[in-house]
């Protein structure tokens, strides 16, 4: 279901159920409608066990109102008006949650609830049973109209948390944007770069204060609000200056009479960390609007404690960064996509190791293993050399600290098992005997390093890590039943401002100390690089002369590979998929494999990377994990969401040998005609005619129709668009010299060519009646579009006659036959093309290198005849729809069944000629087969 469909279904659900609901009569209908109408679940009654039997503690059979086995969700439904937090008459004084928990206790271990849901039709309370002390996330019926996605856990096995932290974080970002804009209007020189730096610092500090009062790190909730509420707009500026000064002072350094003068101010703790250390920050005059924004919208009406530091850090930075504000929208990398990088890089392995430890049945061995594993977590270091607002570092820190909290909880339980004395639980849980140190936390944000060129992003990244540190400390406090002091900040987030391509990464973190490098370096195509970025690449690729055609992101691979030499460091980057396509593979990966001894350990083949919060801009990306030493572990390759273990991953991200396709002047396989571009007019547009212009010239001179030809480029061929050209090759001048409109056009062509910066084109001004480059075949030919949509499974190749003039936007194969057409239109050739071609944005950009390097099969006469038959069947199927363009015929949603069937038969015939024991849909295996064949042919 689309968001719009779900939103409308939730709205209709609200109106249908508002003000009604009886447990016995309506519970089943209520949940069937939620699952079917809002979440789009099919066959609900097969997937939900209503009135599931369970044995109660008294030995009698009880019934669970609903149980979803797929997600281990237990639902206890009550009638409208029943309080969900009050004991119930007739249920032994249990609350609905306690009743549900009693049912859960009676379930076998394999069916224990991951989620417990209690509802009274007007409200739905969700308990996460992985929490040590589950606290309900509450969803009201009216709220369901906009927060329906909070129920995704009912069907999503991977759901880990219910808090709507993404929406909360985006709302926080928008709120910061409003505060930013309101302050900006108050500055005397809002365009001054120093002013903008002050404004950015001001917003970071205010956000920290808002978070600090909601998260309790200032001690008392609402401290920042209560302090600022003492002042009107005129006094707020001076009050904020005083607050910032106090937050940067140790208690012993403060005015000894401060508590007498302003007890609210004196109560604030010392923060440390440098966040409030710059006294030169420019704070503009406040207005009533600003006071309202801060005190009411940002403080009274918003809770900052549950924001996701991973998402909010990125949103915060893009909200206040002038460059991203100009580009529009809030940019952030989804947590799901971050985990595509960090999970296979290090997190999956750590989780598996912890899982193995937890299975141990020998308590003392288990305890020691947990302590050793905690030390391991605390000993590893991480670097993001293009960290932006720190979202990769923040999410990595959160993930590792969650594991550490799990370890701390297990150690507490183990100690509790050995010391049954309830009075000593608190002492056991915290300090001395339990953890071995006063503070049970060993993992620190000091293990996380970043390099970022933007000074403001550096500040945001540090702040995001501090917020993450505080949130995880709160979770630890719940486990150890003790209060841990967050302030003053004792740990330092090592985020360094600088140009990562020009600095020594060892000055940020010695490589002997580092374990992992990760991140999402900038995506800039080679043709869009600035002068400074060109120089960056010159510095990074000091030992690779042919780097000029590579995208900017490639420099991070080179820089990382240099830094990793002689170490056990492992790295994973997100990149545009351009570095695994076309010429880039031969330039970059042959160099990295041969010179730097890089080995790809895991990879995601091309997928859409959504990184835009508001307008959902998407980039086609790959993820590549690599190292410079040999690791004895499985290599993993993801393709279209499926992961498989492979033996080797090459530069095209294929399980195949290290093959590098290069430009080749002639065919790899002999006996096939040469491919060339079509003819290029370079005419200023004056030799090209629309249908109307063609008709005008023909009215002027009927004989002109002999030298006005159909003119076809990629777009014309695919969309059946009609264009024409003056094709005067071999035409006697007397045939057109007296046609005024043609002579005017030739004069304009000559003038346009004379103005060209290219010498050869200026010389062609003497022959304005001819195209500058003429390659038109004298026979029928195959026409291959230079650019074609990546949405099509097959590039629409066609036969054209010599009377149709092919433009330079088509590639031509003269004297081609049905057999060649069949092979080139097959899934085999298309799979090869998709792997080795270049790209224009995400669309296929065909070139002679695709054709010349293609390893053709060596068919028997029977196999060749079969391909000729299936090729003809494709042409016959197209002919059934004479009014449809190739775009119509090859759109995946409108492809006629006859044409689809003909292509499938052709695919099978071609694969049979290769002897491929492969499924037609297994494109990666098909390309691997071709690459091995290519390697054999080039070796010969």
Short mmCIF file of C-alpha atoms in Angstrom, two decimals, residues 599-781:
data_model
loop_
_atom_site.label_atom_id
_atom_site.label_comp_id
_atom_site.label_asym_id
_atom_site.label_seq_id
_atom_site.Cartn_x
_atom_site.Cartn_y
_atom_site.Cartn_z
CA UNK A 599 40.37 -7.31 -1.74
CA UNK A 600 36.59 -6.77 -1.82
CA UNK A 601 34.99 -8.63 1.10
CA UNK A 602 31.34 -7.71 0.64
CA UNK A 603 29.27 -5.55 -1.67
CA UNK A 604 25.78 -4.37 -2.46
CA UNK A 605 25.22 -4.18 -6.20
CA UNK A 606 23.29 -1.17 -7.53
CA UNK A 607 20.31 -0.11 -5.41
CA UNK A 608 18.46 3.13 -4.74
CA UNK A 609 19.91 5.10 -1.84
CA UNK A 610 17.28 7.49 -0.51
CA UNK A 611 18.90 10.35 1.35
CA UNK A 612 16.39 13.19 1.10
CA UNK A 613 13.80 13.67 3.81
CA UNK A 614 11.42 15.95 1.96
CA UNK A 615 11.59 15.39 -1.77
CA UNK A 616 13.02 11.87 -1.69
CA UNK A 617 15.91 12.44 -4.09
CA UNK A 618 17.40 9.06 -4.92
CA UNK A 619 20.84 8.10 -6.16
CA UNK A 620 21.82 4.73 -7.62
CA UNK A 621 24.53 3.47 -5.32
CA UNK A 622 26.74 0.56 -4.42
CA UNK A 623 28.31 -0.37 -1.09
CA UNK A 624 31.79 -1.89 -1.15
CA UNK A 625 33.57 -3.40 1.84
CA UNK A 626 37.28 -4.04 1.35
CA UNK A 627 40.64 -4.55 3.02
CA UNK A 628 44.30 -4.88 2.04
CA UNK A 629 44.93 -8.31 3.54
CA UNK A 630 43.42 -11.74 3.13
CA UNK A 631 40.57 -12.59 5.52
CA UNK A 632 39.46 -16.18 5.89
CA UNK A 633 35.72 -15.60 5.98
CA UNK A 634 32.76 -15.65 3.61
CA UNK A 635 32.53 -13.01 0.92
CA UNK A 636 28.97 -11.66 0.71
CA UNK A 637 27.25 -10.17 -2.34
CA UNK A 638 23.83 -8.51 -2.19
CA UNK A 639 21.75 -8.14 -5.36
CA UNK A 640 18.11 -7.03 -5.50
CA UNK A 641 17.78 -7.56 -1.75
CA UNK A 642 19.11 -11.13 -1.76
CA UNK A 643 22.47 -12.02 -0.24
CA UNK A 644 24.64 -14.92 -1.31
CA UNK A 645 28.04 -16.26 -0.34
CA UNK A 646 30.54 -16.04 -3.21
CA UNK A 647 34.16 -16.98 -3.78
CA UNK A 648 35.36 -13.69 -5.30
CA UNK A 649 33.99 -10.19 -6.00
CA UNK A 650 35.50 -8.27 -8.90
CA UNK A 651 35.39 -4.58 -9.81
CA UNK A 652 32.01 -4.96 -11.51
CA UNK A 653 30.70 -6.47 -8.26
CA UNK A 654 30.26 -9.86 -9.89
CA UNK A 655 31.29 -13.29 -8.59
CA UNK A 656 33.82 -13.69 -11.38
CA UNK A 657 37.54 -13.30 -12.13
CA UNK A 658 39.15 -9.84 -12.13
CA UNK A 659 38.29 -8.83 -15.68
CA UNK A 660 38.71 -5.25 -16.93
CA UNK A 661 36.86 -4.31 -20.09
CA UNK A 662 38.82 -1.78 -22.12
CA UNK A 663 38.16 0.20 -25.27
CA UNK A 664 38.87 -2.09 -28.21
CA UNK A 665 39.23 -1.05 -31.85
CA UNK A 666 37.97 -4.33 -33.25
CA UNK A 667 35.74 -7.20 -32.25
CA UNK A 668 36.92 -9.68 -29.62
CA UNK A 669 35.13 -12.36 -31.66
CA UNK A 670 36.10 -12.32 -35.33
CA UNK A 671 33.61 -12.42 -38.19
CA UNK A 672 31.18 -9.72 -37.06
CA UNK A 673 30.72 -6.30 -38.68
CA UNK A 674 32.15 -3.18 -37.09
CA UNK A 675 29.95 -0.94 -34.97
CA UNK A 676 30.12 2.81 -35.48
CA UNK A 677 28.23 5.93 -34.54
CA UNK A 678 25.67 7.41 -36.90
CA UNK A 679 26.25 10.61 -38.88
CA UNK A 680 26.79 13.92 -37.12
CA UNK A 681 25.42 17.14 -38.65
CA UNK A 682 27.14 19.85 -36.48
CA UNK A 683 24.87 22.30 -38.28
CA UNK A 684 23.41 24.63 -35.67
CA UNK A 685 20.16 22.70 -36.24
CA UNK A 686 19.60 24.01 -39.77
CA UNK A 687 19.91 20.70 -41.64
CA UNK A 688 17.30 19.09 -39.33
CA UNK A 689 13.60 19.52 -40.08
CA UNK A 690 10.35 19.07 -38.19
CA UNK A 691 7.35 17.60 -39.99
CA UNK A 692 6.01 21.11 -40.56
CA UNK A 693 9.31 22.41 -41.96
CA UNK A 694 9.54 19.39 -44.24
CA UNK A 695 6.05 20.10 -45.58
CA UNK A 696 6.91 23.80 -46.17
CA UNK A 697 9.98 22.93 -48.29
CA UNK A 698 8.07 20.30 -50.26
CA UNK A 699 5.34 22.84 -51.05
CA UNK A 700 8.03 25.17 -52.33
CA UNK A 701 9.53 22.40 -54.49
CA UNK A 702 7.93 18.98 -54.90
CA UNK A 703 11.22 17.53 -56.15
CA UNK A 704 12.82 18.24 -52.76
CA UNK A 705 11.19 15.12 -51.29
CA UNK A 706 13.95 13.10 -53.01
CA UNK A 707 16.62 14.49 -50.66
CA UNK A 708 14.61 15.00 -47.49
CA UNK A 709 15.14 11.87 -45.42
CA UNK A 710 13.83 10.54 -42.15
CA UNK A 711 16.41 11.41 -39.43
CA UNK A 712 16.55 9.19 -36.31
CA UNK A 713 18.39 9.47 -33.01
CA UNK A 714 17.92 7.48 -29.78
CA UNK A 715 14.83 9.39 -28.69
CA UNK A 716 13.26 9.29 -32.17
CA UNK A 717 13.83 5.55 -32.50
CA UNK A 718 12.42 4.69 -29.08
CA UNK A 719 9.47 7.08 -29.07
CA UNK A 720 8.68 6.97 -32.80
CA UNK A 721 9.12 10.73 -33.05
CA UNK A 722 9.29 12.15 -36.57
CA UNK A 723 12.27 14.27 -37.62
CA UNK A 724 13.82 14.77 -41.00
CA UNK A 725 17.02 16.10 -42.50
CA UNK A 726 18.37 17.58 -45.70
CA UNK A 727 20.52 14.72 -47.02
CA UNK A 728 22.38 16.28 -49.94
CA UNK A 729 25.21 13.78 -50.25
CA UNK A 730 25.65 13.07 -54.00
CA UNK A 731 22.80 15.44 -54.90
CA UNK A 732 23.52 17.78 -57.83
CA UNK A 733 23.60 21.48 -56.75
CA UNK A 734 21.14 22.31 -59.52
CA UNK A 735 18.51 20.26 -57.68
CA UNK A 736 18.39 22.59 -54.66
CA UNK A 737 20.28 25.84 -55.48
CA UNK A 738 17.08 27.60 -56.55
CA UNK A 739 15.10 26.57 -53.47
CA UNK A 740 15.21 29.70 -51.32
CA UNK A 741 14.46 28.10 -47.95
CA UNK A 742 17.17 25.45 -48.46
CA UNK A 743 19.78 28.01 -49.47
CA UNK A 744 18.93 30.14 -46.42
CA UNK A 745 19.46 27.07 -44.25
CA UNK A 746 22.80 26.26 -45.88
CA UNK A 747 23.93 29.85 -45.34
CA UNK A 748 22.98 29.53 -41.64
CA UNK A 749 24.88 26.19 -41.39
CA UNK A 750 28.03 27.79 -42.87
CA UNK A 751 27.77 30.71 -40.44
CA UNK A 752 27.30 28.41 -37.42
CA UNK A 753 30.32 26.30 -38.39
CA UNK A 754 32.54 29.34 -38.93
CA UNK A 755 31.86 30.37 -35.32
CA UNK A 756 32.84 26.95 -33.92
CA UNK A 757 35.89 26.73 -31.64
CA UNK A 758 36.82 23.43 -33.36
CA UNK A 759 39.16 23.81 -36.34
CA UNK A 760 37.77 20.85 -38.30
CA UNK A 761 34.22 22.17 -37.98
CA UNK A 762 35.30 25.63 -39.20
CA UNK A 763 36.84 23.97 -42.27
CA UNK A 764 33.51 22.20 -42.91
CA UNK A 765 31.87 25.60 -43.35
CA UNK A 766 32.94 25.24 -47.01
CA UNK A 767 30.58 22.27 -47.43
CA UNK A 768 27.42 23.30 -45.53
CA UNK A 769 25.27 20.90 -47.57
CA UNK A 770 26.95 17.86 -45.98
CA UNK A 771 27.03 16.47 -42.45
CA UNK A 772 30.45 16.95 -40.82
CA UNK A 773 30.71 13.20 -40.17
CA UNK A 774 28.99 10.80 -42.56
CA UNK A 775 28.75 7.13 -41.63
CA UNK A 776 25.42 6.17 -43.17
CA UNK A 777 25.40 2.49 -44.30
CA UNK A 778 24.36 1.52 -47.83
CA UNK A 779 22.63 -1.61 -46.52
CA UNK A 780 20.07 -2.43 -43.85
CA UNK A 781 21.57 -2.03 -40.41
#
